[in-house]
Amino acid sequence: MNDLVRQHTALSDSDLEWLHLLVSEWQLLSDLSFADLVLWVPTLDGTRYVSVAQMRPNTGPTSYQDDMVGHLVPRGRRPMLDSALDEGRIVREGDPEWREEVPVRVESIPVRREGRVLGVIARNTNLLTVRTPSRLELTYLQSASDLAQMIAAGSFPFPGQQVDMDASPRAGDGLIRLDADGVVQYASPNALSAYHRLGLAADLVGHHLGQATAELAPARGPVDEALVKLASGWAPREFEVEGEDGVIQLRAIPLKPKGTHIGSLVLLRDVTELRRRERELITKDATIREIHHRVKNNLQTVAALLRLQSRRMDSEQGREALNEAVRRVGSIAIVHETLSQNLDERVEFDEIADRVLAMVAEIAPGAVTTRRTGRFGILDAEVATPLSMVLTEVLQNALEHAFVPGDQGAVEVGAVRGGSRTEPRLLVTVQDNGRGLPEGFDPHRAGNLGLQIVRTLVEGELGGKFDMVPGPDRGTQVILDIPVRAEKH
């Protein structure tokens, strides 16, 4: 709509914002009217109209099989559009039109903002299935007529009340029509069912909706007065009411077709099961986070026990082996600590990588520095846990074997997200400027435990590739190429 309005019309940005607000609301008008809606706006030179938006009803058959958005029609071809635009009134005169052997009643509703008519809504009703209307259909049509008059007067939609139509109740979910005092004139079967689930034993018609709603909700002192007013429909609001056995979502729409409050339209939906599932998910998320927290605590306990044991050993080789185990356990604990703070099973791995670097740097000779470049991004837990262990082993190996005491050196961890959209990958490099690889060294056959762990995790669990090669200038470069899931932006 933005492109069409800016290309063909002279409307300002504030006018365009009003049209967006209207389009966000007009599914309601379409459903209440059982009609298609097409929004026509006059072009810059005033000789034509351009259709900038279209809506089909959920409550009846469409009268337009084709997409009308972007169509241009010259002024004079549709006289009802001209009359509504020029005279600023709703135009209903004229015989039905025939479209593909379907009779269609056409009406034109001017769209007014601050005294100016910005465009015209063509309301097209398929008459092929017209029958004697029920009380529900009559209420729908009367409410649609009131809303149409409010659009023509510039009092609907309500400024500052943008509605998310995916989350907001719709006419078919449940509808209640109130008089000016907030007394129920009509309640649809779905609306009655929702209130019965709240605990209502009687019919709603003839009762004050605000008072009836407040009686069904748990007593909350002064809040009851606000609830009575909200449910009476005096202001455009959305709110929820929770009873002992159910939850309903309500949306109140004051009706002022001629500037005077004549009543209200209340749309409502039974969201009991939806809220129950949301609570279950919240409970599940909390349980998962608690499990990660406890796993982290248990791993830290194991690491502490291993550290104590290492201090009691006389063998230097045994102490070093236990200290390596402490760092391995610690790298896994870092991942679980991060997962315990998240709502999903994905983690920002840059923070984990930095903490692993800091942990492993404790064994570095005094003159060797460590740093990270690039970013790992967000990774799934099943990738983050083994990758943290791999990073620990590779860094530990570099700091232990690349340098001798007294060396001045550096170890750099680089990370780059790459690959294609369908096959995203993470390329990790660990580069040192130490003494390099021994002659004839084969990383794929080396028998030390650290490299065995790296090969097993990278090639087996992560499905990636691992290699160790001489650095570009000196030292050693470890290359990890791992498939990952694409980041969501």
XYZ file of C-alpha atoms in Angstrom:
489
model
C 0.000 0.000 0.000
C 2.848 2.418 0.780
C 4.234 2.183 -2.755
C 0.834 2.626 -4.433
C -0.130 5.614 -2.287
C 3.199 7.366 -2.768
C 3.338 6.635 -6.490
C -0.201 7.611 -7.464
C -1.633 9.972 -4.823
C -0.958 13.217 -2.991
C -1.663 11.836 0.487
C 0.724 12.782 3.287
C 2.508 10.344 5.577
C -0.027 11.030 8.338
C -2.867 10.284 5.902
C -1.125 7.063 4.914
C -0.783 6.121 8.577
C -4.556 6.616 8.975
C -5.192 4.275 6.047
C -2.897 1.682 7.631
C -4.858 1.998 10.864
C -8.099 1.530 8.944
C -6.804 -1.518 7.078
C -5.659 -3.066 10.358
C -9.278 -2.858 11.571
C -11.439 -3.413 8.523
C -11.566 -7.216 8.677
C -14.249 -6.566 11.298
C -16.284 -4.413 8.907
C -15.918 -7.027 6.160
C -17.072 -9.868 8.425
C -20.010 -7.911 9.861
C -21.078 -6.854 6.352
C -20.612 -10.324 4.778
C -18.928 -8.284 2.049
C -15.664 -7.660 0.208
C -13.986 -4.318 0.794
C -11.784 -2.450 -1.675
C -10.119 0.833 -0.718
C -9.981 3.320 -3.618
C -7.901 6.497 -3.410
C -8.023 9.331 -5.984
C -4.828 9.811 -7.980
C -2.649 12.911 -7.879
C -4.330 14.509 -10.920
C -7.831 13.584 -9.712
C -8.763 11.804 -12.954
C -8.587 8.228 -11.687
C -8.820 5.995 -8.639
C -6.234 3.423 -7.562
C -7.144 0.456 -5.362
C -4.592 0.240 -2.545
C -6.061 -2.520 -0.335
C -8.607 -5.310 -0.419
C -10.304 -7.526 2.179
C -12.507 -10.608 1.809
C -15.016 -11.715 4.462
C -14.648 -14.778 6.657
C -18.413 -14.905 7.087
C -19.622 -15.184 3.493
C -18.682 -15.812 -0.153
C -16.411 -13.371 -1.925
C -17.629 -11.199 -4.766
C -14.105 -10.740 -6.179
C -12.204 -13.785 -7.346
C -9.308 -11.634 -8.558
C -6.882 -9.455 -6.669
C -7.966 -5.845 -7.123
C -4.979 -4.138 -5.499
C -3.157 -1.891 -7.947
C -6.075 -1.512 -10.389
C -6.720 1.927 -11.847
C -10.171 3.109 -12.971
C -11.002 6.489 -14.530
C -13.260 8.884 -12.701
C -16.823 8.603 -14.034
C -16.751 4.846 -14.649
C -18.047 4.149 -11.137
C -20.402 7.001 -10.261
C -20.923 5.762 -6.685
C -17.236 6.316 -5.955
C -17.516 9.854 -7.347
C -20.594 10.646 -5.244
C -19.078 9.300 -2.018
C -15.835 11.209 -2.598
C -17.436 14.496 -3.653
C -20.360 14.541 -1.223
C -18.675 12.805 1.720
C -21.624 10.487 2.353
C -22.366 6.783 2.166
C -23.882 5.964 -1.230
C -26.183 2.940 -1.572
C -28.211 3.838 -4.663
C -28.083 1.739 -7.790
C -28.979 -1.722 -9.004
C -26.851 -4.788 -8.253
C -23.966 -5.461 -10.604
C -23.478 -8.841 -12.287
C -19.999 -10.340 -12.089
C -19.496 -13.778 -13.613
C -23.222 -14.510 -13.251
C -23.179 -13.425 -9.596
C -25.311 -10.465 -8.467
C -23.291 -8.043 -6.321
C -24.644 -5.116 -4.291
C -22.163 -2.238 -4.265
C -21.985 0.540 -1.681
C -19.456 3.330 -1.251
C -18.210 4.553 2.139
C -16.067 7.710 2.290
C -12.949 7.492 4.448
C -12.688 10.745 6.398
C -9.808 12.092 8.465
C -9.832 15.501 10.130
C -12.647 16.725 7.884
C -11.062 15.562 4.605
C -12.123 12.558 2.533
C -9.001 10.548 1.767
C -10.610 7.806 -0.284
C -13.620 5.531 -0.624
C -14.293 1.981 0.526
C -16.325 0.002 -2.005
C -18.373 -2.581 -0.091
C -19.355 -5.455 -2.405
C -21.869 -8.042 -1.182
C -22.403 -11.327 -3.001
C -26.219 -11.683 -3.235
C -26.237 -15.239 -4.529
C -26.714 -16.755 -1.067
C -29.025 -14.106 0.378
C -31.725 -15.590 2.608
C -34.008 -14.432 5.396
C -31.532 -13.049 7.923
C -31.324 -14.464 11.441
C -31.036 -12.385 14.591
C -27.263 -12.880 14.458
C -27.034 -11.630 10.857
C -29.273 -8.645 11.594
C -27.026 -7.695 14.521
C -23.974 -8.073 12.298
C -25.463 -5.861 9.600
C -26.615 -3.185 12.037
C -23.182 -3.087 13.660
C -21.553 -2.895 10.217
C -23.803 0.033 9.346
C -22.804 1.854 12.538
C -19.112 1.294 11.852
C -19.522 2.483 8.252
C -21.085 5.712 9.471
C -18.218 6.180 11.934
C -15.680 5.710 9.117
C -17.561 8.265 7.031
C -17.541 10.676 9.986
C -13.833 10.135 10.708
C -14.415 8.632 14.184
C -13.298 5.100 13.314
C -10.730 3.632 13.547
C -9.640 4.920 16.957
C -6.315 6.812 16.864
C -3.592 5.142 18.891
C -5.506 1.857 19.063
C -3.678 -0.252 16.468
C -4.994 -3.805 16.753
C -3.169 -7.042 16.099
C -5.901 -8.869 14.198
C -4.123 -12.199 14.572
C -4.381 -11.974 18.361
C -7.571 -9.931 18.718
C -11.048 -11.547 18.876
C -13.010 -11.641 15.604
C -16.706 -11.383 14.981
C -17.080 -15.133 14.524
C -15.360 -15.853 17.852
C -18.176 -14.220 19.801
C -20.131 -10.961 19.613
C -22.221 -9.006 22.110
C -24.229 -5.888 21.284
C -24.804 -3.445 24.153
C -27.099 -0.453 24.445
C -25.940 2.958 25.646
C -26.202 1.862 29.297
C -24.106 -1.268 28.820
C -27.054 -3.665 28.879
C -26.829 -6.674 26.581
C -29.180 -6.492 23.607
C -27.822 -9.541 21.819
C -25.191 -12.206 22.483
C -24.082 -14.691 19.829
C -24.045 -18.425 20.667
C -20.230 -18.403 20.868
C -20.316 -15.450 23.248
C -22.830 -17.234 25.496
C -20.719 -20.373 25.505
C -17.651 -18.374 26.581
C -19.551 -16.762 29.455
C -21.029 -20.091 30.502
C -17.473 -21.388 30.765
C -16.710 -18.484 33.084
C -19.553 -19.655 35.287
C -22.611 -17.744 34.037
C -25.752 -19.796 34.659
C -28.346 -17.490 33.046
C -28.786 -15.739 29.699
C -26.841 -12.526 29.068
C -29.582 -10.587 27.292
C -31.086 -7.937 29.547
C -28.163 -7.977 31.985
C -25.538 -5.281 32.463
C -22.416 -6.826 30.909
C -19.928 -4.983 33.115
C -21.605 -6.034 36.346
C -22.129 -9.615 35.138
C -18.475 -9.863 34.112
C -17.204 -8.458 37.418
C -19.319 -10.967 39.349
C -17.787 -13.863 37.396
C -14.202 -12.706 37.896
C -12.423 -13.306 41.234
C -12.886 -10.362 43.578
C -9.991 -7.924 43.336
C -11.322 -4.942 45.257
C -11.101 -1.614 43.364
C -10.211 -3.447 40.152
C -13.832 -4.571 39.918
C -14.966 -0.992 39.230
C -12.525 -0.663 36.340
C -13.651 -4.043 34.997
C -17.300 -2.975 35.105
C -16.482 0.133 33.075
C -14.306 -1.750 30.570
C -16.904 -4.455 29.956
C -19.576 -1.784 29.549
C -17.879 -0.680 26.347
C -17.365 2.986 27.145
C -13.865 3.061 25.724
C -12.004 1.119 22.997
C -10.040 -1.422 25.004
C -8.860 -5.013 24.966
C -8.706 -6.970 28.204
C -8.995 -10.460 29.639
C -11.249 -11.869 32.331
C -10.271 -15.004 34.188
C -12.854 -16.979 36.119
C -12.543 -20.185 38.058
C -13.011 -22.402 35.007
C -12.054 -20.252 32.051
C -10.440 -17.186 30.505
C -12.058 -14.946 27.900
C -10.465 -12.171 25.891
C -12.696 -9.177 25.195
C -12.458 -6.196 22.915
C -14.864 -3.282 23.411
C -15.741 -0.956 20.516
C -17.918 2.081 21.353
C -20.483 2.846 18.655
C -21.027 6.530 17.834
C -22.412 6.560 14.282
C -23.740 10.138 14.558
C -21.379 11.445 17.210
C -23.544 10.225 20.094
C -22.801 7.056 22.039
C -25.608 4.629 21.187
C -24.037 1.451 22.505
C -21.064 -0.800 22.083
C -19.867 -3.831 20.249
C -17.959 -6.377 22.329
C -15.977 -9.073 20.557
C -14.807 -11.957 22.696
C -12.969 -15.226 22.433
C -12.596 -18.168 24.770
C -8.818 -18.408 25.321
C -8.916 -20.890 28.192
C -7.026 -23.641 26.391
C -4.586 -21.175 24.845
C -3.669 -19.728 28.248
C -3.433 -23.218 29.750
C -0.953 -24.255 27.056
C 1.019 -21.038 27.558
C 1.270 -21.764 31.291
C 2.403 -25.303 30.525
C 5.104 -23.953 28.206
C 6.237 -21.454 30.831
C 6.394 -24.248 33.400
C 8.271 -26.450 30.933
C 10.752 -23.668 30.144
C 11.308 -23.032 33.844
C 11.863 -26.758 34.432
C 14.372 -26.997 31.590
C 16.269 -23.954 32.877
C 16.306 -25.441 36.373
C 17.663 -28.726 34.995
C 20.481 -26.891 33.205
C 21.196 -24.958 36.406
C 21.432 -28.159 38.441
C 23.585 -29.879 35.827
C 25.912 -26.880 35.914
C 26.092 -27.069 39.715
C 26.769 -30.816 39.613
C 29.523 -30.368 37.035
C 31.109 -27.644 39.123
C 30.990 -29.984 42.102
C 32.705 -32.709 40.052
C 35.341 -30.196 38.923
C 35.939 -29.139 42.531
C 36.370 -32.763 43.626
C 38.829 -33.410 40.800
C 40.741 -30.279 41.751
C 40.941 -31.441 45.372
C 42.123 -34.841 44.240
C 44.813 -33.342 42.036
C 46.234 -31.433 44.994
C 46.667 -34.664 46.937
C 48.568 -36.448 44.198
C 52.337 -36.804 44.298
C 52.672 -37.488 40.581
C 53.058 -34.342 38.463
C 51.695 -36.237 35.470
C 48.640 -37.337 37.452
C 47.978 -33.789 38.686
C 48.144 -32.425 35.162
C 45.743 -35.100 33.882
C 43.224 -34.233 36.597
C 43.591 -30.515 35.858
C 42.848 -31.218 32.193
C 39.732 -33.105 33.275
C 38.726 -30.097 35.414
C 38.925 -27.829 32.380
C 36.910 -30.277 30.234
C 34.175 -30.488 32.828
C 34.288 -26.706 33.269
C 33.755 -26.057 29.549
C 30.556 -28.138 29.621
C 29.406 -26.376 32.795
C 29.756 -22.990 31.064
C 27.318 -24.102 28.336
C 24.760 -25.353 30.861
C 25.055 -22.131 32.842
C 24.254 -20.142 29.680
C 21.349 -22.445 28.808
C 19.903 -22.008 32.294
C 19.423 -18.301 31.513
C 17.750 -18.747 28.117
C 14.170 -19.430 27.067
C 15.190 -21.789 24.277
C 17.868 -24.357 23.586
C 20.080 -21.904 21.704
C 22.976 -19.889 23.087
C 25.097 -16.905 22.097
C 28.393 -18.765 21.767
C 30.683 -15.720 21.722
C 30.257 -15.336 25.478
C 31.003 -19.040 25.984
C 34.104 -18.844 23.785
C 35.403 -15.868 25.770
C 34.889 -17.696 29.063
C 36.608 -20.816 27.723
C 39.521 -18.631 26.585
C 39.772 -17.070 30.033
C 39.630 -20.480 31.739
C 42.271 -22.083 29.531
C 44.499 -18.974 29.628
C 45.230 -19.774 33.287
C 47.715 -22.420 32.108
C 49.381 -20.130 29.553
C 52.999 -19.092 30.083
C 53.109 -15.561 31.421
C 54.128 -13.893 28.146
C 51.493 -15.630 25.963
C 48.261 -13.750 25.251
C 44.896 -15.006 23.955
C 42.119 -13.245 22.045
C 39.053 -13.863 19.863
C 38.182 -12.307 16.495
C 34.961 -12.625 14.511
C 31.783 -14.051 15.992
C 30.390 -17.522 16.492
C 26.792 -16.255 16.710
C 23.856 -18.203 18.090
C 24.243 -21.985 18.175
C 22.007 -24.874 19.182
C 22.791 -26.537 22.495
C 23.699 -29.802 20.770
C 26.383 -27.882 18.849
C 27.497 -25.572 21.654
C 28.316 -28.320 24.177
C 30.704 -30.394 22.028
C 32.156 -27.251 20.425
C 33.038 -25.826 23.839
C 34.894 -29.054 24.633
C 36.672 -28.989 21.274
C 37.700 -25.366 21.803
C 39.000 -26.219 25.278
C 41.093 -29.119 23.956
C 42.540 -27.176 21.024
C 43.441 -24.144 23.146
C 44.842 -26.320 25.895
C 46.963 -28.161 23.346
C 48.255 -24.919 21.816
C 49.195 -23.348 25.149
C 50.886 -26.485 26.431
C 52.871 -27.518 23.366
C 53.390 -24.445 21.162
C 55.456 -22.477 23.666
C 58.145 -22.978 26.249
C 58.452 -20.918 29.427
C 59.802 -17.481 28.616
C 58.361 -17.347 25.073
C 56.421 -14.298 23.978
C 53.525 -15.398 21.832
C 49.838 -15.209 21.069
C 46.920 -17.548 20.423
C 44.026 -16.216 18.388
C 40.601 -17.805 17.961
C 38.761 -16.735 14.807
C 35.165 -17.476 13.886
C 33.317 -16.807 10.626
C 29.747 -17.731 9.688
C 29.616 -18.816 6.047
C 28.311 -21.405 3.656
C 25.054 -20.961 1.775
C 21.536 -20.147 2.938
C 20.554 -23.801 2.632
C 23.815 -25.133 4.111
C 25.160 -22.596 6.642
C 28.531 -23.416 8.220
C 30.817 -22.141 10.945
C 34.560 -21.894 10.242
C 36.707 -21.752 13.397
C 40.463 -21.265 13.362
C 42.861 -21.404 16.308
C 46.189 -19.843 15.312
C 49.349 -19.690 17.424
C 52.775 -18.299 16.612
C 54.651 -20.962 18.525
C 57.228 -23.518 17.462
C 54.973 -25.310 14.962
C 54.213 -28.964 14.334
C 56.797 -31.703 14.722
C 58.143 -33.115 11.498
C 55.931 -35.872 10.120
C 53.088 -35.054 12.523
C 49.658 -36.330 11.360
C 46.752 -34.869 13.381
C 44.406 -37.572 12.089
C 46.568 -40.338 13.541
C 48.023 -38.686 16.642
C 47.280 -40.750 19.693
C 47.100 -38.217 22.545
C 43.762 -38.038 24.346
C 43.043 -34.382 23.564
C 43.258 -34.828 19.792
C 41.242 -38.044 19.990
C 38.494 -36.113 21.767
C 38.635 -33.346 19.127
C 38.431 -35.774 16.201
C 35.580 -37.736 17.754
C 33.495 -34.658 18.581
C 34.110 -32.701 15.351
C 33.803 -35.533 12.841
C 31.411 -37.797 14.733
C 29.075 -35.632 16.809
C 29.202 -32.326 14.917
C 29.517 -33.803 11.410
C 32.305 -31.356 10.562
C 35.914 -31.373 9.421
C 39.093 -31.000 11.486
C 42.671 -30.296 10.433
C 45.963 -29.008 11.841
C 48.356 -27.306 9.437
C 51.429 -25.074 9.667
C 50.488 -21.419 10.204
C 50.765 -18.859 7.380
C 53.928 -17.361 8.887
C 54.878 -19.628 11.754
C 53.247 -21.719 14.433
C 50.221 -23.949 13.961
C 46.700 -23.392 12.689
C 43.786 -25.610 13.703
C 40.808 -25.488 11.323
C 37.273 -26.558 12.283
C 34.545 -26.547 9.604
C 31.156 -27.283 11.178
C 27.578 -27.313 9.792
C 25.214 -25.122 11.830
C 21.664 -23.864 11.745
C 21.085 -20.414 10.234
C 20.730 -17.517 12.647
C 17.337 -15.813 12.967
C 17.392 -12.051 12.620
